[in-house]
PDB file of C-alpha atoms in Angstrom:
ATOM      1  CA  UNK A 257     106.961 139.264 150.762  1.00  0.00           C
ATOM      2  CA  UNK A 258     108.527 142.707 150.220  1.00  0.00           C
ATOM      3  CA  UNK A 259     112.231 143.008 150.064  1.00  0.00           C
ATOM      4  CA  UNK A 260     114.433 145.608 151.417  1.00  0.00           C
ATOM      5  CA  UNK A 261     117.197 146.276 149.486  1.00  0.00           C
ATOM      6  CA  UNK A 262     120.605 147.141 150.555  1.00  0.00           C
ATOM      7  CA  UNK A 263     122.796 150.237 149.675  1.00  0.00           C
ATOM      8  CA  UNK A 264     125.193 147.625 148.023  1.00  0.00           C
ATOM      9  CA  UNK A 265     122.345 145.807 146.447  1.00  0.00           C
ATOM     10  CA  UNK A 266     120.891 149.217 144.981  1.00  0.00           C
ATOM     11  CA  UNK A 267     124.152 149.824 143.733  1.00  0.00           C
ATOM     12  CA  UNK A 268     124.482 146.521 141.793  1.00  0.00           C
ATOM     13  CA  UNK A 269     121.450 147.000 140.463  1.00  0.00           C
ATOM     14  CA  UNK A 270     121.857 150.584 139.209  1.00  0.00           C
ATOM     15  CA  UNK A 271     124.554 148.601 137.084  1.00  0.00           C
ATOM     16  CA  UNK A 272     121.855 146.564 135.914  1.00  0.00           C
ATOM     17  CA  UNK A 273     119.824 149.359 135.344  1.00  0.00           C
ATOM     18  CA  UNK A 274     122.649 150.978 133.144  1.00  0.00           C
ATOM     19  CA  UNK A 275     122.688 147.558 130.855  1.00  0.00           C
ATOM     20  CA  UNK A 276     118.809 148.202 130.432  1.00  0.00           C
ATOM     21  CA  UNK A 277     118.995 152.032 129.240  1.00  0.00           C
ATOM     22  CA  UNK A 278     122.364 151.089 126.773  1.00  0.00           C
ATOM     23  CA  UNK A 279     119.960 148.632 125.160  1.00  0.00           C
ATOM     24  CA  UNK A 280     116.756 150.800 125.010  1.00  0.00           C
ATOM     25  CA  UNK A 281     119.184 153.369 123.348  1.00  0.00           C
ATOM     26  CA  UNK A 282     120.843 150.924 121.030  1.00  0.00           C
ATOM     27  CA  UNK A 283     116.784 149.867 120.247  1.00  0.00           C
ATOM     28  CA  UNK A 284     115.655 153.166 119.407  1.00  0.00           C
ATOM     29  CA  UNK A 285     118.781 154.047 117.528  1.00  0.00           C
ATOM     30  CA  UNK A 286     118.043 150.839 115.436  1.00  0.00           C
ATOM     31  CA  UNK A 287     114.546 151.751 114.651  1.00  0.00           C
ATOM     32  CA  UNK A 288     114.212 153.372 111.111  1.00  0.00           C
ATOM     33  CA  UNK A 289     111.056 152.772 108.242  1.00  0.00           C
ATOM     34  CA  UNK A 290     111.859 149.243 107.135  1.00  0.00           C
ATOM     35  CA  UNK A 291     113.213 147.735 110.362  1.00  0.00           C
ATOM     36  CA  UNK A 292     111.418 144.836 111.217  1.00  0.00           C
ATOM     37  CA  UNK A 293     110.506 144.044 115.046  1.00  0.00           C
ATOM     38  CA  UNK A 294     113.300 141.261 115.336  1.00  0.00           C
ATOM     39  CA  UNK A 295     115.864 143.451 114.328  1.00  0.00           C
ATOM     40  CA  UNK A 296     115.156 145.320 116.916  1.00  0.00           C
ATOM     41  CA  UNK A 297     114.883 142.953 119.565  1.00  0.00           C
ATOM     42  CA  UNK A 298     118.715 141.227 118.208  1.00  0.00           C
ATOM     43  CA  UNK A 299     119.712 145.256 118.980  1.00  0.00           C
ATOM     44  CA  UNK A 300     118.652 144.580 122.384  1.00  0.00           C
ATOM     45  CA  UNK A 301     120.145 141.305 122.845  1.00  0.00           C
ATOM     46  CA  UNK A 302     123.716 142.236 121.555  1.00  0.00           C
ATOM     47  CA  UNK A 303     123.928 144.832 124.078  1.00  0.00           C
ATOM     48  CA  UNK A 304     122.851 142.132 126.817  1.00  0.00           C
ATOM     49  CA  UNK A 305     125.440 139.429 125.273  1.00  0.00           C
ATOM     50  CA  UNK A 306     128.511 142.368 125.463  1.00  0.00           C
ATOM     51  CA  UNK A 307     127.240 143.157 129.242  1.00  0.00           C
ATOM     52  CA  UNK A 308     127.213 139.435 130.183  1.00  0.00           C
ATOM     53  CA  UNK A 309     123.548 140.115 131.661  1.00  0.00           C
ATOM     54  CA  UNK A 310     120.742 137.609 131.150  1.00  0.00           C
ATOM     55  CA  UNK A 311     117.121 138.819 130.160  1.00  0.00           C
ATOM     56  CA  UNK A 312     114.371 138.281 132.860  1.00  0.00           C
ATOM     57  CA  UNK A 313     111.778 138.249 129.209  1.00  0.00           C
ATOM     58  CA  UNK A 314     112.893 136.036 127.264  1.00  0.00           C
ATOM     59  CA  UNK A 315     111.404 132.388 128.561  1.00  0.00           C
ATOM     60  CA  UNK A 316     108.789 134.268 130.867  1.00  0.00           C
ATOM     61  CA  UNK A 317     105.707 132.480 131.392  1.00  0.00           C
ATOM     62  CA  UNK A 318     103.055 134.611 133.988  1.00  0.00           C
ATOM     63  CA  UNK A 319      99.971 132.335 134.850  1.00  0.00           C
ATOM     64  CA  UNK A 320      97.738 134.304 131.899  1.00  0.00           C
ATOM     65  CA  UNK A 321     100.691 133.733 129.148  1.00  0.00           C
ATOM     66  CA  UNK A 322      99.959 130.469 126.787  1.00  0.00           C
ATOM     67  CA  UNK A 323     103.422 130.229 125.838  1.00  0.00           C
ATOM     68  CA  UNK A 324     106.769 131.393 127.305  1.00  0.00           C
ATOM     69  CA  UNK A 325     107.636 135.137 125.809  1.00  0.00           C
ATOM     70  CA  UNK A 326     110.271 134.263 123.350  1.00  0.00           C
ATOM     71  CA  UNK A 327     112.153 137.587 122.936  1.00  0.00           C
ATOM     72  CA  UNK A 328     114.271 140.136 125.203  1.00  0.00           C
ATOM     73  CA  UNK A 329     112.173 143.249 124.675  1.00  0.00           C
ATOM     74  CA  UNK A 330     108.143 143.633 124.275  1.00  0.00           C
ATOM     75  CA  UNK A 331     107.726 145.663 120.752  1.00  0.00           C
ATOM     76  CA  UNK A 332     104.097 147.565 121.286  1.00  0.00           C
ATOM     77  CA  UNK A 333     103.677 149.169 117.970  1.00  0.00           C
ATOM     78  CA  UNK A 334     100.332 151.991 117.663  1.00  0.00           C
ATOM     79  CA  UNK A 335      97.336 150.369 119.419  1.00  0.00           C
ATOM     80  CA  UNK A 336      99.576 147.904 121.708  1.00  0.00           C
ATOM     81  CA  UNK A 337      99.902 149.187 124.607  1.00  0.00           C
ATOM     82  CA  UNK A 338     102.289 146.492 126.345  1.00  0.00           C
ATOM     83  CA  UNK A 339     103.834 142.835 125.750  1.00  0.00           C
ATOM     84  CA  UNK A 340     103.960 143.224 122.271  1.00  0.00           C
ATOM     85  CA  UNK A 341     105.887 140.047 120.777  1.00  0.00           C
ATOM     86  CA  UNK A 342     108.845 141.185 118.587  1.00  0.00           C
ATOM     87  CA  UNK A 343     108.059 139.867 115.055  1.00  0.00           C
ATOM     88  CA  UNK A 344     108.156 140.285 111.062  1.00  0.00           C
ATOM     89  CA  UNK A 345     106.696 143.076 110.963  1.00  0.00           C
ATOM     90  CA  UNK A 346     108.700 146.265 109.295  1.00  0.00           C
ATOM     91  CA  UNK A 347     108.076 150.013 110.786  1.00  0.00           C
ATOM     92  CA  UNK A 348     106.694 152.634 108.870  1.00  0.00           C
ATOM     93  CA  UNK A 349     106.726 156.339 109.194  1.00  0.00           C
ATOM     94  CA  UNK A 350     104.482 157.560 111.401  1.00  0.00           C
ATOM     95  CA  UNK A 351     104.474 154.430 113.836  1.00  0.00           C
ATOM     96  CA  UNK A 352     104.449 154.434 117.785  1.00  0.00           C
ATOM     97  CA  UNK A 353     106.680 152.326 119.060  1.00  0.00           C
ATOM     98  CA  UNK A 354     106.609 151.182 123.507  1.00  0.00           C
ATOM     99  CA  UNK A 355     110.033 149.100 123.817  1.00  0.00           C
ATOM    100  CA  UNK A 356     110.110 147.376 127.193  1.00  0.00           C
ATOM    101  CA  UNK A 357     113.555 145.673 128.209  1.00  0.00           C
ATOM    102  CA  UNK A 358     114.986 144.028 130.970  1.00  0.00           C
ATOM    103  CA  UNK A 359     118.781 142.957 132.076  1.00  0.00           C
ATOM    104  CA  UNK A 360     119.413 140.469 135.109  1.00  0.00           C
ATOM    105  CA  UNK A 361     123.338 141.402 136.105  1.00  0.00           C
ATOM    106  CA  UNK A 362     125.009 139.845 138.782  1.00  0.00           C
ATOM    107  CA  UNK A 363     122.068 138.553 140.674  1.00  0.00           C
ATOM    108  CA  UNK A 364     120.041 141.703 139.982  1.00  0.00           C
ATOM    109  CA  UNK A 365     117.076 143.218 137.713  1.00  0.00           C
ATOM    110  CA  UNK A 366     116.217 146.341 135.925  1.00  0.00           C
ATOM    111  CA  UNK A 367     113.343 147.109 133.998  1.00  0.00           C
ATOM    112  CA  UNK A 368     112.293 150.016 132.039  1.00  0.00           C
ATOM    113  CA  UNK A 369     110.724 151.262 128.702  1.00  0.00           C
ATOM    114  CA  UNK A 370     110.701 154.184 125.952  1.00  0.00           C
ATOM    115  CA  UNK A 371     108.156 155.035 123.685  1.00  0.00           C
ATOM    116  CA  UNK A 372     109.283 157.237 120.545  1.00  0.00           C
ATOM    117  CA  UNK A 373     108.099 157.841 116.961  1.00  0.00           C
ATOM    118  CA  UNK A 374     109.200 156.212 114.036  1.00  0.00           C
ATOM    119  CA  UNK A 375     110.077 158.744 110.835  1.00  0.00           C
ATOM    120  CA  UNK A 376     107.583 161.134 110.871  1.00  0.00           C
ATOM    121  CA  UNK A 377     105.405 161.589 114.414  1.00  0.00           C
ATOM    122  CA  UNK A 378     102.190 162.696 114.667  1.00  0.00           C
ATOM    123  CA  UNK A 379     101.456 165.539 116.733  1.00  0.00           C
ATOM    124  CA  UNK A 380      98.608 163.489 119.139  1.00  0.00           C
ATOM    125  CA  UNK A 381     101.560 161.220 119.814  1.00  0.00           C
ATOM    126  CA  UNK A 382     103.662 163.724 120.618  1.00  0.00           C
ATOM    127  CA  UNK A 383     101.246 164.800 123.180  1.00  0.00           C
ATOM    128  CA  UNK A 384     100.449 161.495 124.355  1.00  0.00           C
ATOM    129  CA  UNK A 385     103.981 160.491 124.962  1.00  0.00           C
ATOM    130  CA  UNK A 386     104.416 163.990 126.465  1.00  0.00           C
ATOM    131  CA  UNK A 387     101.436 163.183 128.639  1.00  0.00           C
ATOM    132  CA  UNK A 388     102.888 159.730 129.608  1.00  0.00           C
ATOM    133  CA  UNK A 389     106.723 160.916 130.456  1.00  0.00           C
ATOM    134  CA  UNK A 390     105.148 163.610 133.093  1.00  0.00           C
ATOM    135  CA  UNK A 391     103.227 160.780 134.741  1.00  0.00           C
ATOM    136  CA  UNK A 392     105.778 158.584 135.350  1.00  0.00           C
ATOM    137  CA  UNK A 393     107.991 162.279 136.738  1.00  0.00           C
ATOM    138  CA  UNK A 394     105.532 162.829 138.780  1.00  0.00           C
ATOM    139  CA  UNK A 395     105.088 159.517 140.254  1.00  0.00           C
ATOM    140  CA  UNK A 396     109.049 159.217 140.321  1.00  0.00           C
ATOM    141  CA  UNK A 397     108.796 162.307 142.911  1.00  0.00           C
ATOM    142  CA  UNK A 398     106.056 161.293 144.782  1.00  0.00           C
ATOM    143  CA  UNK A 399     108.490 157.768 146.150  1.00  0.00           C
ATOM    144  CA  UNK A 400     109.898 158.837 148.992  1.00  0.00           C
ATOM    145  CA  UNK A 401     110.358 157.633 152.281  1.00  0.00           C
ATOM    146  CA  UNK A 402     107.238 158.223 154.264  1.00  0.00           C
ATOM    147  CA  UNK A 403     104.914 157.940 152.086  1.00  0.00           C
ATOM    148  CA  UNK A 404     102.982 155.306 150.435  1.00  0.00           C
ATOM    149  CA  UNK A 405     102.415 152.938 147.309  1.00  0.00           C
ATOM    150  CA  UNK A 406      98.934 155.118 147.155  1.00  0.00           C
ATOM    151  CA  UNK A 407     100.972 158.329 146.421  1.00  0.00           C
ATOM    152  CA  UNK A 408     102.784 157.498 143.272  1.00  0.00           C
ATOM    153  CA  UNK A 409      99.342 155.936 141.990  1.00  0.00           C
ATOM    154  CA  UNK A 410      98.185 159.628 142.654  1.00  0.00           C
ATOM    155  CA  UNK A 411     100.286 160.980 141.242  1.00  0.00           C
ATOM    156  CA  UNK A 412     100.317 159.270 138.004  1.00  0.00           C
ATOM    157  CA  UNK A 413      96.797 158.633 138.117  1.00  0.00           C
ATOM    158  CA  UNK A 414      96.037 162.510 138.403  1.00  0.00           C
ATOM    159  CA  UNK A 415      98.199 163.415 135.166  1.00  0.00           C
ATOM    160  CA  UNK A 416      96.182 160.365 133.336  1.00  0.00           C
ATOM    161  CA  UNK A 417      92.832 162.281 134.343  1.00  0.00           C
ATOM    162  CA  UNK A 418      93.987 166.118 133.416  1.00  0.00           C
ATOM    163  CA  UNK A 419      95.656 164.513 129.849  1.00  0.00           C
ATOM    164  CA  UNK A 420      91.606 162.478 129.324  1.00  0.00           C
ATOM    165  CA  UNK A 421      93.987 159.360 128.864  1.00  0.00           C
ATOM    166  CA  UNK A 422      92.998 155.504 129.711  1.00  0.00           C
ATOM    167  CA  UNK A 423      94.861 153.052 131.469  1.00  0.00           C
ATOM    168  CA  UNK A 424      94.689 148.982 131.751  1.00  0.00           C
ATOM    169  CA  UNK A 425      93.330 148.863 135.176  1.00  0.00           C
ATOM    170  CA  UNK A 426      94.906 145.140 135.809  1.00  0.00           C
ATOM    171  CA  UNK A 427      98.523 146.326 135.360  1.00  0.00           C
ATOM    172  CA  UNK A 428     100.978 148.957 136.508  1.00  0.00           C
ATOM    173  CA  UNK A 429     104.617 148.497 137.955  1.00  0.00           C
ATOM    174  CA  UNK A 430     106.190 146.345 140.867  1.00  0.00           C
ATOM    175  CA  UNK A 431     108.414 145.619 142.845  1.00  0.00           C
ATOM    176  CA  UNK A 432     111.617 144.667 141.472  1.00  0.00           C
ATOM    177  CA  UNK A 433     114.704 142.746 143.045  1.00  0.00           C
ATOM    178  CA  UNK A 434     116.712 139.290 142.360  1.00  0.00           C
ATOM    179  CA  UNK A 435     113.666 138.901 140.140  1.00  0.00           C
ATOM    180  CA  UNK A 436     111.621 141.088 138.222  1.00  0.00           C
ATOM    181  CA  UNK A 437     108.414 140.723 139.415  1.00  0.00           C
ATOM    182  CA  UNK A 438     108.054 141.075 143.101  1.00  0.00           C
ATOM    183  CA  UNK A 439     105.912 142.622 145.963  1.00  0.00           C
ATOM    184  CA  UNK A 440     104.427 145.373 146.291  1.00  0.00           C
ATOM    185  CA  UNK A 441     101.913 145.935 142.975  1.00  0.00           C
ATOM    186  CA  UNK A 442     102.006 149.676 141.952  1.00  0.00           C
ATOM    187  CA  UNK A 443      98.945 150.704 140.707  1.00  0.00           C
ATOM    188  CA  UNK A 444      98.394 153.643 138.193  1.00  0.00           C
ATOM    189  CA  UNK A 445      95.717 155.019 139.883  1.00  0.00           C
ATOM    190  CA  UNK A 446      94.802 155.209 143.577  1.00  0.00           C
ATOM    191  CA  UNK A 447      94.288 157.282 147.048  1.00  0.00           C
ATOM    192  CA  UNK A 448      97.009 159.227 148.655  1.00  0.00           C
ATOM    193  CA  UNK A 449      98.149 157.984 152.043  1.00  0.00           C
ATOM    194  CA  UNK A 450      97.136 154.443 151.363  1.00  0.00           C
ATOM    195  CA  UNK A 451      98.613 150.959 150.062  1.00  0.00           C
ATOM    196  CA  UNK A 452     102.209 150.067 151.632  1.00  0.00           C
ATOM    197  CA  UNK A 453     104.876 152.514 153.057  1.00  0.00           C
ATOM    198  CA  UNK A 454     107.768 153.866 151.468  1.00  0.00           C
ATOM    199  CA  UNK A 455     110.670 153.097 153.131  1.00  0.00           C
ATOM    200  CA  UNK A 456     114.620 152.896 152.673  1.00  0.00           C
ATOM    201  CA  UNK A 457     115.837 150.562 150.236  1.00  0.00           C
ATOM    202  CA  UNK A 458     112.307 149.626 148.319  1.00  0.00           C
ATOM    203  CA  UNK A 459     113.179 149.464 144.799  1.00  0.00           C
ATOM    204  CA  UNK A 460     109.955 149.802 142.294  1.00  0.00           C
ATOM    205  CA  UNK A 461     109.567 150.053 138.923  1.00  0.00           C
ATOM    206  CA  UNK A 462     107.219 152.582 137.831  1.00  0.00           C
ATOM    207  CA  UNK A 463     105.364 152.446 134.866  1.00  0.00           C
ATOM    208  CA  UNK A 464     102.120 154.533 133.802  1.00  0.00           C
ATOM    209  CA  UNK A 465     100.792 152.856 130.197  1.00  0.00           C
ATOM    210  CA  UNK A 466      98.572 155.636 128.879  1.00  0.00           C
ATOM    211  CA  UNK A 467      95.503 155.253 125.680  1.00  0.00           C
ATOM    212  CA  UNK A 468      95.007 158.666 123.582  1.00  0.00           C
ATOM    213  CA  UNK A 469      91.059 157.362 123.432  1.00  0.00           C
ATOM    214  CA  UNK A 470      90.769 157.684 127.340  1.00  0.00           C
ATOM    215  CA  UNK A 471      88.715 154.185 127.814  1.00  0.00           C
ATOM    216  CA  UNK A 472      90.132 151.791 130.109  1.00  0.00           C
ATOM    217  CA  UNK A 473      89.463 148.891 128.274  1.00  0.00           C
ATOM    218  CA  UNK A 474      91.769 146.469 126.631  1.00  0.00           C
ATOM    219  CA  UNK A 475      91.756 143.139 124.427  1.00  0.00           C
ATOM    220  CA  UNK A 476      94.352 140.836 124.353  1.00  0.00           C
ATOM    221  CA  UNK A 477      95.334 139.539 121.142  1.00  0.00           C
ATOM    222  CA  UNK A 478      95.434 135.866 120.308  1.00  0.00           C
ATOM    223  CA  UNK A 479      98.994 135.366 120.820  1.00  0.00           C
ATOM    224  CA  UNK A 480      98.439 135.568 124.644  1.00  0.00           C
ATOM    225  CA  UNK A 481     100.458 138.496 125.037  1.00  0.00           C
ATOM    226  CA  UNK A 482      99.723 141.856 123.416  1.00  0.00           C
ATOM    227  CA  UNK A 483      97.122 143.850 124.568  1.00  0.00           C
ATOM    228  CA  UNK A 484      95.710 146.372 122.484  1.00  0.00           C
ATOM    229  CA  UNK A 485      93.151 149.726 123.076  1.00  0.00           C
ATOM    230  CA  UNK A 486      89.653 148.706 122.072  1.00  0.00           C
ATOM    231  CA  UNK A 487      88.918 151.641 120.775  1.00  0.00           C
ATOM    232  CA  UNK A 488      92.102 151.651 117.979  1.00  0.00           C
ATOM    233  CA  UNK A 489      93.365 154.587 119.669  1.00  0.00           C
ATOM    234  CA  UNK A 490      97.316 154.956 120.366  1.00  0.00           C
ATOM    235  CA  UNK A 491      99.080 153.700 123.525  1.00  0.00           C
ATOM    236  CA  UNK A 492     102.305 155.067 125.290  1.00  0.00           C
ATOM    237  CA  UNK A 493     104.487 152.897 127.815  1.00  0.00           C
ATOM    238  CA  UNK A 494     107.751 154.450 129.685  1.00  0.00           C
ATOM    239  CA  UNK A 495     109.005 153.063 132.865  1.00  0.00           C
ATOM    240  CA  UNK A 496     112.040 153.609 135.237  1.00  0.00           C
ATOM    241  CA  UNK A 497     113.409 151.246 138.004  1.00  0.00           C
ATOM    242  CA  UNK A 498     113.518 153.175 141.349  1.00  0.00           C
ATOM    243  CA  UNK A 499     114.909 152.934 144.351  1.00  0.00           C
ATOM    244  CA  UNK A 500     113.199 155.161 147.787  1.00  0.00           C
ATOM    245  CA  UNK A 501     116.333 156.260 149.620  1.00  0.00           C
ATOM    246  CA  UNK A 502     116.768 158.960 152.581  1.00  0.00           C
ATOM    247  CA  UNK A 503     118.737 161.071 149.990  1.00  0.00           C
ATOM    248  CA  UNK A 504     114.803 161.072 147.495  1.00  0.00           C
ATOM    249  CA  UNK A 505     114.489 158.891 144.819  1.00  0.00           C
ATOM    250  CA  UNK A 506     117.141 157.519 143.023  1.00  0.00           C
ATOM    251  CA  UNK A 507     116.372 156.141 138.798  1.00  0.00           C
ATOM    252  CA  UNK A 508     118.452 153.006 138.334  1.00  0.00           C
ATOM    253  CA  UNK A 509     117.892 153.080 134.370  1.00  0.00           C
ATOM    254  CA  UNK A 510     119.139 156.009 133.358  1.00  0.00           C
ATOM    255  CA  UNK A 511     122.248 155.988 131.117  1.00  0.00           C
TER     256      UNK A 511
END
């Protein structure tokens, strides 16, 4: 069932949404060469202790997961493209980093993710993480009231087919509430004028997850969780929480 939200309830979780991009930024200000994926994710959950906000990751357990995700943020390092379990391992220059956090405040959920280089990028990152950020724009402007889940797929779908980039056809954003995962699916890719409407007070996150090699294929490795290109090639992930209002689209997870 699909939930509208109030203009009180968007508020709150705008504040949740705030707690979210504080601890992306406090993630990616961590991340140096030598930084292992832990450190990154106790980044994460200091800012989340200071807000007094729970995490709607850590203890997660979707019907295809083997075991409950045990962190706060999904680390998706080169080849990952999303869930990527924060461990051991250290950064290195040149890596491609997705970070994927979410902050439960007061009743309420944000979600959202960066991608960013670590040390030295690589220009086909650059590109591809260029490529990803004007998909999820674009799908950010196509949510508004009137229209339909089928638009923003459009729209990010369309930018995913000029840039020759892949997607995961099984996943894309959601709805997004009291919990984090609710109705309706957002797809990456779809028809314009279809799926459900757009209407006042839907909240969605949006997130396009694009592969440099441009298959849509993906592998899962054997932790349950990570999902990786088959190809080898890079993968970008960045996401925004957003609510459809009369006023045009408002991003809960900005700063």
């Amino acid at each position: 069932m699909v939930e509208f939200k109030t203009d009180a309830a968007v508020d709150a979780m705008r504040e949740a949404g705030r707690v979210v991009a504080r601890a992306l930024a406090a993630v990616r200000a961590a991340a140096d060469v030598g930084v292992s994926l832990r450190e990154l994710d106790e980044a994460a959950r200091a800012v989340l202790t200071e807000a007094g906000a729970g995490s709607p990751f850590l203890g997660y357990r979707p019907s295809f997961a083997p075991v409950p995700f045990p962190a706060v943020i999904c680390t998706s390092v080169n080849d990952a493209v999303s869930h990527g379990i924060p461990t051991g391992y250290r950064l290195r220059d040149g890596d491609l980093v997705s970070v994927d956090c979410g902050a439960e405040l007061d009743g309420w959920t944000g979600d959202a993710a960066v991608t960013f280089p670590v040390g030295t990028p690589r220009p086909g990152d650059l590109d591809l993480i260029d490529a990803t950020q004007r998909a999820l724009d674009a799908g950010i402007a196509a949510a508004r009231v009137g229209g339909r889940v089928g638009d923003i797929a459009h729209a990010v779908g369309t930018v995913a087919r000029e840039a020759r980039c892949g997607m995961p056809a099984d996943f894309g954003g959601h709805g997004i509430g009291r919990r984090m995962h609710e109705d309706p699916h957002v797809p990456n890719r779809g028809r314009p004028g279809r799926g459900f409407p757009l209407r006042h007070g839907l909240v969605l996150a949006i997130e396009p997850m694009f592969m440099a090699g441009g298959r849509d294929t993906y592998r899962t490795d054997p932790d349950g969780w990570t999902l990786r290109t088959t190809d080898g090639s890079r993968a970008a992930h960045i996401e925004h929480t957003v609510a459809i209002t009369d006023q045009g689209p408002r991003v809960l997870t900005l700063p």
